[in-house]
Structures are given as structure tokens and as C-alpha cells.
CSV table of C-alpha atoms and ligand atoms in Angstrom, one decimal:
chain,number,residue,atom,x,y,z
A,21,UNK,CA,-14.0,29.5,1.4
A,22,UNK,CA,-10.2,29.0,3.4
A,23,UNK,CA,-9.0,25.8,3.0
A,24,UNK,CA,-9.6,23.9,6.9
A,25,UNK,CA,-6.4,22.5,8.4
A,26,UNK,CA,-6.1,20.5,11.1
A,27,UNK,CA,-2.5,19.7,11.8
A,28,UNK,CA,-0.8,17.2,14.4
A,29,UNK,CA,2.9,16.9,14.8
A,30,UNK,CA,3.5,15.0,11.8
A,31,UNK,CA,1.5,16.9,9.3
A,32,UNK,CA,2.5,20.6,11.2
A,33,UNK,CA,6.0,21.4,9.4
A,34,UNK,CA,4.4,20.0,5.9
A,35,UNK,CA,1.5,21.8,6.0
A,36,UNK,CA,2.8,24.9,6.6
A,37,UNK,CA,5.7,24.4,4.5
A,38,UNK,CA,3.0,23.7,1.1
A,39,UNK,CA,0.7,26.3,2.6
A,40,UNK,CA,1.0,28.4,-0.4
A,41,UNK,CA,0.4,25.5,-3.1
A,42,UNK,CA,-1.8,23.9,-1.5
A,43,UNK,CA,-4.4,27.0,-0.8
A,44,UNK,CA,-3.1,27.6,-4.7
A,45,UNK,CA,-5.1,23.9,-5.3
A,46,UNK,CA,-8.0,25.3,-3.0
A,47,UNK,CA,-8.6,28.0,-5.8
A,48,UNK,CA,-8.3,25.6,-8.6
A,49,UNK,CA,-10.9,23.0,-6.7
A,50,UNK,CA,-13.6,25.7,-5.8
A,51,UNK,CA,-13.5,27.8,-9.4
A,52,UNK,CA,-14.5,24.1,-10.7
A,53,UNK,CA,-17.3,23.4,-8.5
A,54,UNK,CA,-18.8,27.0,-8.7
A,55,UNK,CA,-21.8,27.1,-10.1
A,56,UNK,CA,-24.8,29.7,-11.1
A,57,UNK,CA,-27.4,27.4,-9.5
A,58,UNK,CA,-27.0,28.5,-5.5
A,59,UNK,CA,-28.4,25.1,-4.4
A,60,UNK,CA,-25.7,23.2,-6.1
A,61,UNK,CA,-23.2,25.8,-4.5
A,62,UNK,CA,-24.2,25.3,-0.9
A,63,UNK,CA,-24.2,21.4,-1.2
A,64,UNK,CA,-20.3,21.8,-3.1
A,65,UNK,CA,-19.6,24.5,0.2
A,66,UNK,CA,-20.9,21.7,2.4
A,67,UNK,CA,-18.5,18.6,0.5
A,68,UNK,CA,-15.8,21.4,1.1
A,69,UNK,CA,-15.9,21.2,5.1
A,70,UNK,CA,-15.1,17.4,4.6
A,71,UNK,CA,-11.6,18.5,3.5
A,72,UNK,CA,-9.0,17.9,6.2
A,73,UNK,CA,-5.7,17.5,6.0
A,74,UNK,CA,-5.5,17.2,1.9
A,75,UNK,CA,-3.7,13.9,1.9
A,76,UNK,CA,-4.1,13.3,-1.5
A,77,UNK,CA,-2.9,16.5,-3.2
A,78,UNK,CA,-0.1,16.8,-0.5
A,79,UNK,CA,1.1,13.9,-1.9
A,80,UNK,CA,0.9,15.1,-5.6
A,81,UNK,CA,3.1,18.0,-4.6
A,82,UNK,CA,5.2,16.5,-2.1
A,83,UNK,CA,5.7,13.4,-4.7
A,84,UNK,CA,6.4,16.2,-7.4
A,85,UNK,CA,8.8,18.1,-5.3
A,86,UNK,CA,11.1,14.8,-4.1
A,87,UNK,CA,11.5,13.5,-7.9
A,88,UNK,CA,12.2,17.2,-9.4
A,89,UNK,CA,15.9,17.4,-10.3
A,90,UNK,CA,18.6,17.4,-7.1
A,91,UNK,CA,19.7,20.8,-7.9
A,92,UNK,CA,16.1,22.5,-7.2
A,93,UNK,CA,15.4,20.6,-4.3
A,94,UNK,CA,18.2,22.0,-2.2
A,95,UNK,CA,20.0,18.4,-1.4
A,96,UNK,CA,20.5,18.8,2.2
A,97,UNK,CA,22.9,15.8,2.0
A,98,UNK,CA,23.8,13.1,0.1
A,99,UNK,CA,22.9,10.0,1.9
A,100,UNK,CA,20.1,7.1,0.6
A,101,UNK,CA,18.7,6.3,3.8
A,102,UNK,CA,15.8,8.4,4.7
A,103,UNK,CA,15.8,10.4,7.9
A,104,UNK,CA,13.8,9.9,10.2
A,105,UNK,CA,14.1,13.0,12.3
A,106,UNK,CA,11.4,15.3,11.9
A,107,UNK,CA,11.8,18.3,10.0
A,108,UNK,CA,11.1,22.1,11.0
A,109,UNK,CA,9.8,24.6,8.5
A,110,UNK,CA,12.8,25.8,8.0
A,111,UNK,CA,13.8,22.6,6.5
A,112,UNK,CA,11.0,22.3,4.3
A,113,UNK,CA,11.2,26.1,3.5
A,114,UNK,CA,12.4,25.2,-0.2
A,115,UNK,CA,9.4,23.5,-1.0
A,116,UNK,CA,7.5,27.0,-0.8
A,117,UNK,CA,9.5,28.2,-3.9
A,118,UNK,CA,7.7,27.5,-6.8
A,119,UNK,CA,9.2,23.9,-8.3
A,120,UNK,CA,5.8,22.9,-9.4
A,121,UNK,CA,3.8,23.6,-12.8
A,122,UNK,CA,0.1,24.3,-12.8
A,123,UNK,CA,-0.6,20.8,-13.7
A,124,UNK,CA,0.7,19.5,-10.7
A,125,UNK,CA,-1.9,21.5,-8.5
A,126,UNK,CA,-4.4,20.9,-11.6
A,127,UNK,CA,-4.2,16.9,-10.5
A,128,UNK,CA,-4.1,17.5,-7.0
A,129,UNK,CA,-7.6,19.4,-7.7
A,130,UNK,CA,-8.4,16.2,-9.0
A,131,UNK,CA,-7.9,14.1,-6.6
A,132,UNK,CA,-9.3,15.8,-4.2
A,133,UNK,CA,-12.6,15.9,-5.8
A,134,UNK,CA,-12.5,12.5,-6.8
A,135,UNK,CA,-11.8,11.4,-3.3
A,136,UNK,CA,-14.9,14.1,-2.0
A,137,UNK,CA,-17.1,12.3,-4.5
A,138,UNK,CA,-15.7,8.4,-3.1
A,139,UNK,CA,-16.5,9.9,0.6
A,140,UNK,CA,-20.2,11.2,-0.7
A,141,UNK,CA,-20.7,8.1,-1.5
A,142,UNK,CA,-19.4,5.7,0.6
A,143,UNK,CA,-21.4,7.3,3.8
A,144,UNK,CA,-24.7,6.7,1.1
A,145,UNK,CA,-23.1,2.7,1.5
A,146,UNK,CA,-22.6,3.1,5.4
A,147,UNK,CA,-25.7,5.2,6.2
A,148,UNK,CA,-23.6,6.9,8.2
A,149,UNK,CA,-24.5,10.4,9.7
A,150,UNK,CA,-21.2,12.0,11.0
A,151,UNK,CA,-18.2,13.2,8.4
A,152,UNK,CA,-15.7,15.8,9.7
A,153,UNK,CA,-17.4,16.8,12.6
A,154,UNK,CA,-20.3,17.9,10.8
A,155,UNK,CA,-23.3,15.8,9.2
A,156,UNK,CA,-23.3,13.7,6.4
A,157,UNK,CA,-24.8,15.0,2.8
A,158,UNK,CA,-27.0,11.7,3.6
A,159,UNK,CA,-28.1,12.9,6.4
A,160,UNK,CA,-28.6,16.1,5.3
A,161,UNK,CA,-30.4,16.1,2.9
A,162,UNK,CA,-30.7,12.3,1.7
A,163,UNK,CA,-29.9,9.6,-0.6
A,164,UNK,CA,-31.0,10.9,-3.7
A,165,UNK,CA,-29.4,14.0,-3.2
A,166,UNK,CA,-25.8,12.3,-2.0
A,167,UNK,CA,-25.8,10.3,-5.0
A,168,UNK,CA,-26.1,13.2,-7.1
A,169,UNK,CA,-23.9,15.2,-5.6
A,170,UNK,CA,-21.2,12.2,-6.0
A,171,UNK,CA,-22.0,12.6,-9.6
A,172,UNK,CA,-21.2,15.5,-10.0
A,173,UNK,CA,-18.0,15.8,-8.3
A,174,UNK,CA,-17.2,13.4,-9.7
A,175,UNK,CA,-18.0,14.4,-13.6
A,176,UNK,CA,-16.4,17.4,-12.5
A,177,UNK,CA,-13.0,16.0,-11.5
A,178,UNK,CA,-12.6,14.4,-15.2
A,179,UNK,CA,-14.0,17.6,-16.6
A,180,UNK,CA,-11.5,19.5,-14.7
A,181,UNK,CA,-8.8,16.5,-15.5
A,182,UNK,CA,-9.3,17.5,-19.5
A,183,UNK,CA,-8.3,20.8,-19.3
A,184,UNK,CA,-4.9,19.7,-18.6
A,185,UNK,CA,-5.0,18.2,-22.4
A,186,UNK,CA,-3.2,15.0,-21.4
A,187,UNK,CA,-5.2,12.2,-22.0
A,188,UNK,CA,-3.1,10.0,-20.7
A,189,UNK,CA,-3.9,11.2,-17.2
A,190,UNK,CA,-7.5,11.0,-17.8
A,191,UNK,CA,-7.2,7.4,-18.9
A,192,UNK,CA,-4.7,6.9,-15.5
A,193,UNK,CA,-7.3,8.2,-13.1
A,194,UNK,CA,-10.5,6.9,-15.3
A,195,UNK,CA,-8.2,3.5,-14.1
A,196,UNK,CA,-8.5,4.3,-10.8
A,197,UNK,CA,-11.6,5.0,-10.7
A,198,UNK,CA,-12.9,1.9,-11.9
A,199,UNK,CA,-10.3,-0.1,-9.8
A,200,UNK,CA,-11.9,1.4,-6.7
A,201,UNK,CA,-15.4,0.6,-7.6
A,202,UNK,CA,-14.0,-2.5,-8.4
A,203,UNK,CA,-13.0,-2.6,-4.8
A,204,UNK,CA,-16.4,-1.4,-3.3
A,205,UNK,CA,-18.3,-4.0,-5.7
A,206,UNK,CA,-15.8,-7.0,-4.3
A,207,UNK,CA,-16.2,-5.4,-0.6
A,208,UNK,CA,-20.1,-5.1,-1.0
A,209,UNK,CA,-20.3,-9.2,-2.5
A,210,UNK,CA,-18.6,-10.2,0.4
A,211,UNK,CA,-20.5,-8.9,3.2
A,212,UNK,CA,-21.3,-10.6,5.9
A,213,UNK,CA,-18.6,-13.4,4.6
A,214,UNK,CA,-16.9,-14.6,7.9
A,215,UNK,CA,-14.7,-16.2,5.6
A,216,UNK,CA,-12.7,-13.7,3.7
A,217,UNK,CA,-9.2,-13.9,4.8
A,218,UNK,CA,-5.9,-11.5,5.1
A,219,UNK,CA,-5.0,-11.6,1.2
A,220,UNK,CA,-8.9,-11.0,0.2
A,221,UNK,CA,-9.3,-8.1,2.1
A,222,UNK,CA,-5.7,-6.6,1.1
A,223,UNK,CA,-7.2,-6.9,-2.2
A,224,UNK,CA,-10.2,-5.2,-1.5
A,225,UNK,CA,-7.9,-2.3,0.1
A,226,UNK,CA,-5.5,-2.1,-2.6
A,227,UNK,CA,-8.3,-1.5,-4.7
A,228,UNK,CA,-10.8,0.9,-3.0
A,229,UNK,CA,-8.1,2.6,-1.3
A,230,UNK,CA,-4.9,2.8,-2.7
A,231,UNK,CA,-4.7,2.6,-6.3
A,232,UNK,CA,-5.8,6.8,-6.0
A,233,UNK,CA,-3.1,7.0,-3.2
A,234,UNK,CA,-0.3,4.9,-5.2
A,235,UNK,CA,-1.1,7.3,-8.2
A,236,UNK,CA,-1.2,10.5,-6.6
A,237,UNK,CA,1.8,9.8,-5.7
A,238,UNK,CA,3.1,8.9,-9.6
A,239,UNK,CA,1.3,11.7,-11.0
A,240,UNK,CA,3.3,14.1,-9.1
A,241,UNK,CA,6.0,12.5,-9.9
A,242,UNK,CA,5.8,11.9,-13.5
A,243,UNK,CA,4.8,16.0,-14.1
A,244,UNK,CA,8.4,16.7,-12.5
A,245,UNK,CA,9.9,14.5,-15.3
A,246,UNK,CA,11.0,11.9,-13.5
A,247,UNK,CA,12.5,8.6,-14.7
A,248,UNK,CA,10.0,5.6,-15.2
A,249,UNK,CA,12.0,4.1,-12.1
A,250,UNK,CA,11.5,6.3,-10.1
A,251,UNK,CA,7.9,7.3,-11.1
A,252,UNK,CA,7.1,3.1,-10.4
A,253,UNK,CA,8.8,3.6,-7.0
A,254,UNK,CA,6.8,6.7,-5.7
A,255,UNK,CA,3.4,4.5,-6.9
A,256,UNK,CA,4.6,1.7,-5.1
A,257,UNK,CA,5.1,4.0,-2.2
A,258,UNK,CA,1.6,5.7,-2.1
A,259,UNK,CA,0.2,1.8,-2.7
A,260,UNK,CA,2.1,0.8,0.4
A,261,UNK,CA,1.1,4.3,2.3
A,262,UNK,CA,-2.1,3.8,1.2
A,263,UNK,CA,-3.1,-0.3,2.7
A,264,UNK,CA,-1.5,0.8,6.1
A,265,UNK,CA,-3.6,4.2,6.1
A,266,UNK,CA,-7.0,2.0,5.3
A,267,UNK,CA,-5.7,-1.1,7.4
A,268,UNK,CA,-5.4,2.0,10.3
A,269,UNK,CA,-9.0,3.9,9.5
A,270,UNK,CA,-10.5,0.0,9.9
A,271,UNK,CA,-8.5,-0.2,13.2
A,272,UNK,CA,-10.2,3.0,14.2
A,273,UNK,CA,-13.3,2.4,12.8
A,274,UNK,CA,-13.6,-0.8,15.5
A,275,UNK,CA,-11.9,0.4,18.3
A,276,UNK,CA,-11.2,4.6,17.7
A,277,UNK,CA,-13.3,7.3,19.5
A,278,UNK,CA,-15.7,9.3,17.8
A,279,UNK,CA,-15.3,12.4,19.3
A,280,UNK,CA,-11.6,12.3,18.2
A,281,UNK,CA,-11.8,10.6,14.9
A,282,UNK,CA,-14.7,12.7,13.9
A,283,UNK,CA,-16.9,10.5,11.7
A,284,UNK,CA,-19.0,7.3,12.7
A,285,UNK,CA,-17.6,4.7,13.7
A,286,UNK,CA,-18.6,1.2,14.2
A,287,UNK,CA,-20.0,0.9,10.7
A,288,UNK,CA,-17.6,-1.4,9.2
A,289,UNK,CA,-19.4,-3.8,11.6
A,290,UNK,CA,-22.8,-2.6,11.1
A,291,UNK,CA,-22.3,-3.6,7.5
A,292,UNK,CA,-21.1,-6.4,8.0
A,293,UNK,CA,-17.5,-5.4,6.4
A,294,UNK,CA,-14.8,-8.0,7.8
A,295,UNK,CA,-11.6,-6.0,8.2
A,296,UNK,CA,-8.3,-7.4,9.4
A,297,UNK,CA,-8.3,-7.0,13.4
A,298,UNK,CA,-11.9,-9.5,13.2
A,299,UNK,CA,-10.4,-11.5,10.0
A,300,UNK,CA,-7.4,-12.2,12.5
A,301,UNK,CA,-9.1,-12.8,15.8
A,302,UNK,CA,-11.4,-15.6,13.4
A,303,UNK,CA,-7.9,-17.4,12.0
A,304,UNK,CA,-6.2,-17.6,15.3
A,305,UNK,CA,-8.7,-18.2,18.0
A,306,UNK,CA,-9.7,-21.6,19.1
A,307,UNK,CA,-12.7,-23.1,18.2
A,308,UNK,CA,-15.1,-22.4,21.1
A,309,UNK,CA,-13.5,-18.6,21.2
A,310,UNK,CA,-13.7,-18.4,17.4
A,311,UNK,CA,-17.6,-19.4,17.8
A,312,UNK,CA,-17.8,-16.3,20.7
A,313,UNK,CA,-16.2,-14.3,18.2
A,314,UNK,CA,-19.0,-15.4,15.7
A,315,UNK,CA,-21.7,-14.3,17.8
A,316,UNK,CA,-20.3,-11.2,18.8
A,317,UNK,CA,-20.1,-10.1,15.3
A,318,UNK,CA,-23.8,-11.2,14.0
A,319,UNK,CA,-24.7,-9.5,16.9
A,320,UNK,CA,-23.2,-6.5,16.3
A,321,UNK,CA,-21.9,-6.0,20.0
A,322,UNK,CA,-19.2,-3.4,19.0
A,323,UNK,CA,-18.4,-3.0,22.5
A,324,UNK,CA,-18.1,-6.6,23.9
A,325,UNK,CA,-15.9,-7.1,20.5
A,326,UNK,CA,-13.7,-4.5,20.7
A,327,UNK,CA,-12.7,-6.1,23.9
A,328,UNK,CA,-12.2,-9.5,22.6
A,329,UNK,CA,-10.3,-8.2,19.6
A,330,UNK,CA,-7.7,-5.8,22.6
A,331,UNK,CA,-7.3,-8.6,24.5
A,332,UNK,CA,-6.7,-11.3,22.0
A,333,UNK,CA,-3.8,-9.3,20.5
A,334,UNK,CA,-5.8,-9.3,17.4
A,335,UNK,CA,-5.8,-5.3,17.6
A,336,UNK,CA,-1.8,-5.5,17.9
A,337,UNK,CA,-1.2,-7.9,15.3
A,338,UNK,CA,-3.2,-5.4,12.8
A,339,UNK,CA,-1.4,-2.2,13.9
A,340,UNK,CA,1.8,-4.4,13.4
A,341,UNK,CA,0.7,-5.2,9.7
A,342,UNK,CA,0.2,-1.7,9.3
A,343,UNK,CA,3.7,-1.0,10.9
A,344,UNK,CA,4.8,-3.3,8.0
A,345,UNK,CA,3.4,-1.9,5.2
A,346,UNK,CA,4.6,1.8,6.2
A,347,UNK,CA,8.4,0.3,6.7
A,348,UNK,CA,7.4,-1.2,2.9
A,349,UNK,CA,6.6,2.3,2.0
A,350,UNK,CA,9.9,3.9,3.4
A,351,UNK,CA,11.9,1.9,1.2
A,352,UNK,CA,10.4,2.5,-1.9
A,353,UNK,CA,11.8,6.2,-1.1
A,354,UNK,CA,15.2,5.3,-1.5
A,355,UNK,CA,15.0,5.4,-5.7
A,356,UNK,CA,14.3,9.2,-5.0
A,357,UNK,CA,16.8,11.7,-4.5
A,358,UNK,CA,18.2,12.6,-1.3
A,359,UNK,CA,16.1,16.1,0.0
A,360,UNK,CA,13.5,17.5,2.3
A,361,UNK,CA,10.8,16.4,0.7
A,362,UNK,CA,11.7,12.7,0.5
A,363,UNK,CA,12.4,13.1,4.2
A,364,UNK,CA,9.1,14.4,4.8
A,365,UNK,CA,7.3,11.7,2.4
A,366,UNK,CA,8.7,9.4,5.2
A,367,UNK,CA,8.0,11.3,8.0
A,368,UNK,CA,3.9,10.9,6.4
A,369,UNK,CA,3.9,7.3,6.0
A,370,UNK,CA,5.2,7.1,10.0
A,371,UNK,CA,2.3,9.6,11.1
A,372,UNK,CA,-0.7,7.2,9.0
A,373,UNK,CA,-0.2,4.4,10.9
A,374,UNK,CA,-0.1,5.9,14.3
A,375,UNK,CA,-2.6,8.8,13.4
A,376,UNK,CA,-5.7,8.9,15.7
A,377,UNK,CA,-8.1,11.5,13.2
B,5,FPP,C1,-13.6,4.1,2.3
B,5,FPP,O1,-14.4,3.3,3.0
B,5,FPP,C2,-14.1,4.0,0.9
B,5,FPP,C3,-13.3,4.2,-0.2
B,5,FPP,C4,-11.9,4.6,-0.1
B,5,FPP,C5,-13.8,4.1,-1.6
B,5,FPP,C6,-15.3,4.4,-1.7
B,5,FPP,C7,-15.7,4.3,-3.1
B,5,FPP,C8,-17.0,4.3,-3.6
B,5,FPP,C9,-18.1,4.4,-2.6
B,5,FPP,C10,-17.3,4.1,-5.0
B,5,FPP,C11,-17.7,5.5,-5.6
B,5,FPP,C12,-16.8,5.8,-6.7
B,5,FPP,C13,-16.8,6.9,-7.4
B,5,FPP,C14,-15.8,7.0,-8.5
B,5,FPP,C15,-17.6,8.1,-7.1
B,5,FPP,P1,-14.6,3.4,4.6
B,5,FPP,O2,-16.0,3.3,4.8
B,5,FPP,O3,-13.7,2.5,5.2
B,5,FPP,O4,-14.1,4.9,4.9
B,5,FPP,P2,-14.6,5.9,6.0
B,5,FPP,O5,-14.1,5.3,7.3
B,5,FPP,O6,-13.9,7.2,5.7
B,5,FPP,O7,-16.0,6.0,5.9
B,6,MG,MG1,-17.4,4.7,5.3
């Protein structure tokens, strides 16, 4: 199967740029998942259309490719600040030469899967229907089978994790994992709890979200043999990226549009999940408007909230937290060295908060 990618201006000089690794990470993913059993091959061929833009193991790679030595990158310049023009192909064009080891595109397999497994699951959680444009495994073919299926990416991704023969990334990422249940288990005990507040739910998104996106980005990192400062700094980087890209997928989640986002929507409030935009409208309104709020929400009128939450600046306020937490990111680039692929690690974090998809 070719690997689906959907580009948009920020992600269109990057993707073509680690087209060659990254359909290099495709191969790696799908020789784990094959299987002699052709029912458990269509259901793995199915997970494999909910791949988009590879997030995750662009990040490995990118990550790898910012802290390898100056001399490889190609330093375009010398300066600390990172630029915030965007970059053609050509600029990127070293990052096609092959810095990277196979355990770099090893771990971004591994992410990967264990991000398809999270997704397998979570639409279980959300009973949602739509993933990618296409239906749910849920849907599909059901609960029992979802679960399952989660399972065994996810058994898979540590299987395929061991062959690297470093258990120390296999204790990292078993880390992770249990820090983002961890996250689901505190999201699920507080539903319907109007009130969890801003550091709470921060929490909860640090957790579930980006503790994998923080260590993707240390990983990668770490393999190019980068100092323990600057390793810490790329995973405080990916944490960062990784709140504003959740606090944003919330955002769209309440107000977004399907047809353009591509999965349901809506179900954060179906579940009763508090996310910022309604845990700020609740904190600043008055009390007769905070009671309106109230009944809008047990109600589950998406569309009568949605309006509340536009017009109330709540939806503002939260894109500008986002805002905050990408500027956040940013800065953590500056222990890297100067190169295309720190510039383009920046040019990223910009595109999550503002992405639509
Ligand atoms: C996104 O929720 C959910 C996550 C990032 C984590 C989901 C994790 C689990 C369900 C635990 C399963 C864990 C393993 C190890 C298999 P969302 O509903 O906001 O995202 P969405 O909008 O993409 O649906
Ligand atoms: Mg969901």
C-alpha cells in the first residue's frame, strides 16, 4: 500500500523533502503488520488509510536530522533565532541524503503504530463512526473487533520496538504508553465534571497527548547522538507542540467542520469531555450566562454552544493559548543547531495551531 499524503502549505516542502524516509518507514510499518491470516491483513490495510500526514515519525526524522552534527546538516547560516520564512524544497533538499540510521525510521514505525492503536481505540471511547474520511474499525466491524485490533498494533509496535535491541527505548515508550492511559483514565473519571479547570485539563493533555509527541521528538534526537541538553530541549519542544496540537483538535472538535476535518466531530461534548474553549466560557461568564452555558452543555446543543463559545471570546482565548504554547515550542529550538531542519521543526509547530485537518 503507498503511503496517503495530504499536504497543506506548511506540511508541502517537508513532506516532499522526507518523502524518501518516510515511504522508507511505510515499509518498515507494513512488513510488521503483515500477516498470513488475510482477515487480520485487511483490518491492518484498513488502520493504514487512517495515516495522514505522519506527524509522529516526521518528527522522529525531522528531530533526528536538526540535532545530527552542524557539518551534515548543511548550516545554511549561523544565527540562533529560528526563521520563520518558509522553506522551499530546495532548502530542505539536504534532508533527503541519508543522515539517518535504520533505528531512526525503526522508532518512527513505532510511533506510528502506537498512535494507530491510541486512535483504534479512542473512537471505541467516542463511538465515533468517521476517521480519515472513511469509517471507523467500530463501525466497521464493532467493539470487540476494535479492541482487538488496538491490541494488536499495539503488541506489535513493542514487538517491532525490540528488534532495535535497546531496551532503554522500550522502557521510554512502555512510559508513554502508560502515561497516556494515564491520561484517558483521568479524562474518562472526570466526565461530565463541569468543574475541571485550565491546569486539570493541561494535565490531562500532557498526558494523553503529548508525552508520545515530546518523545518522538527525543528519540530522534538522542539516535543522532545528541547531547542530553539538547535531547531535553527537543522533548520539551514536541511536549509544547504537542498541548497546542490537542488544545487545537479540541477547538475543532467544537467548532471545526466535518467535511474538512474528516472525522466526527462534536464528540468531545457528546461525552461529556470538558475541553478548554467550554472550561473558559464556565470561569469567565457571569452567573446567569455561566448557568445558560450549563444547560447548553447537559443538553448537548453543539450548535447553540458553539455560538455562545464564538461570541464570548472563549473560542479566541483558546486559540490564543494554543498560540502560546507553539511560541513555547519555538524557543525550545534554539538549543539546536542552526539548519533547515530546525527551521522547518518551527515552521510545524506554526502550521498545528492554525491547521484546519
Ligand atoms: C485523542 O483523543 C486520544 C489520545 C491522544 C489518546 C488515546 C488513548 C487511548 C484510547 C488509550 C489506549 C492506549 C493504548 C496504548 C492502545 P481525541 O478523542 O481528542 O482525538 P480525536 O479527535 O482524534 O478522536
Ligand atoms: Mg476521539
Amino acid at each position: 500500500m503507498t503511503r496517503m499524503m495530504k499536504v497543506d502549505a506548511g506540511f508541502e516542502p517537508i513532506a516532499s523533502a522526507l518523502a524518501a524516509q518516510l515511504d522508507q518507514v511505510t515499509v518498515i510499518f507494513e512488513r510488521q503488520l503483515a500477516s498470513d491470516m488475510s482477515a487480520v491483513n485487511k483490518l491492518c490495510m484498513h488502520v493504514e488509510q487512517y495515516r495522514g500526514k505522519m506527524l509522529r515519525p516526521t518528527l522522529v526524522l525531522l528531530s533526528g536530522f536538526a540535532a545530527a552534527p552542524a557539518p551534515a546538516q548543511e548550516v545554511r547560516s549561523q544565527r540562533s533565532e529560528v526563521s520563520q520564512a518558509s522553506l522551499s524544497p530546495h532548502d530542505l533538499r539536504p534532508l533527503t541524503s541519508d543522515l539517518l540510521t535504520e533505528k531512526h525510521r525503526i522508532v518512527a514505525a513505532v510511533v506510528e503504530m502506537i498512535h494507530m492503536a491510541t486512535l483504534v481505540h479512542d473512537d471505541v471511547l467516542d463511538e465515533a463512526a468517521v476517521r480519515r474520511r472513511g469509517r471507523t474499525v467500530n463501525d466497521l466491524w464493532g467493539n470487540e473487533m476494535a479492541v482487538i485490533l488496538g491490541d494488536y498494533l499495539i503488541s506489535n509496535a513493542f514487538h517491532l520496538c525490540s528488534t532495535i535491541g535497546d531496551p532503554a527505548i522500550n522502557l521510554t515508550l512502555g512510559d508513554v504508553t502508560n502515561t497516556l492511559c494515564e491520561g484517558e483514565l483521568v479524562q474518562l473519571h472526570h466526565r461530565d465534571d463541569y468543574s475541571i479547570d485550565e491546569a486539570l485539563y493541561l494535565e490531562i493533555v500532557r498526558r494523553k497527548t503529548a508525552s508520545l509527541i515530546g518523545e518522538c521528538c527525543r528519540l530522534g534526537a538522542m539516535l543522532s547522538g545528541a547531547p542530553e541538553r539538547i535531547s531535553k530541549a527537543m522533548k520539551n519542544f514536541g511536549i509544547a507542540l504537542g498541548i497546542a496540537f490537542q488544545i487545537q483538535d479540541d477547538l475543532l472538535d467544537l467548532i471545526g467542520d466535518q467535511g474538512v476535518v474528516g472525522k466526527s466531530l462534536g464528540k468531545d461534548l457528546d461525552k461529556g469531555k470538558l475541553t478548554l474553549p467550554v472550561i473558559y466560557q464556565l470561569a469567565d461568564s457571569e452567573p446567569a450566562d455561566r448557568g445558560e452555558a450549563l444547560r447548553l452543555i447537559m443538553e448537548r446543543d453543539a450548535a447553540s454552544l458553539r455560538l455562545l463559545l464564538i461570541e464570548s471570546g472563549a473560542v479566541a482565548r483558546t486559540a490564543a493559548t494554543a498560540k502560546g504554547f507553539v511560541s513555547q515550542a519555538k524557543s525550545e529550538l534554539a538549543a539546536a543547531p542552526a539548519g533547515p531542519a530546525r527551521d522547518y521543526l518551527g515552521v510545524l509547530a506554526e502550521s498545528v495551531a492554525s491547521r484546519t485537518w
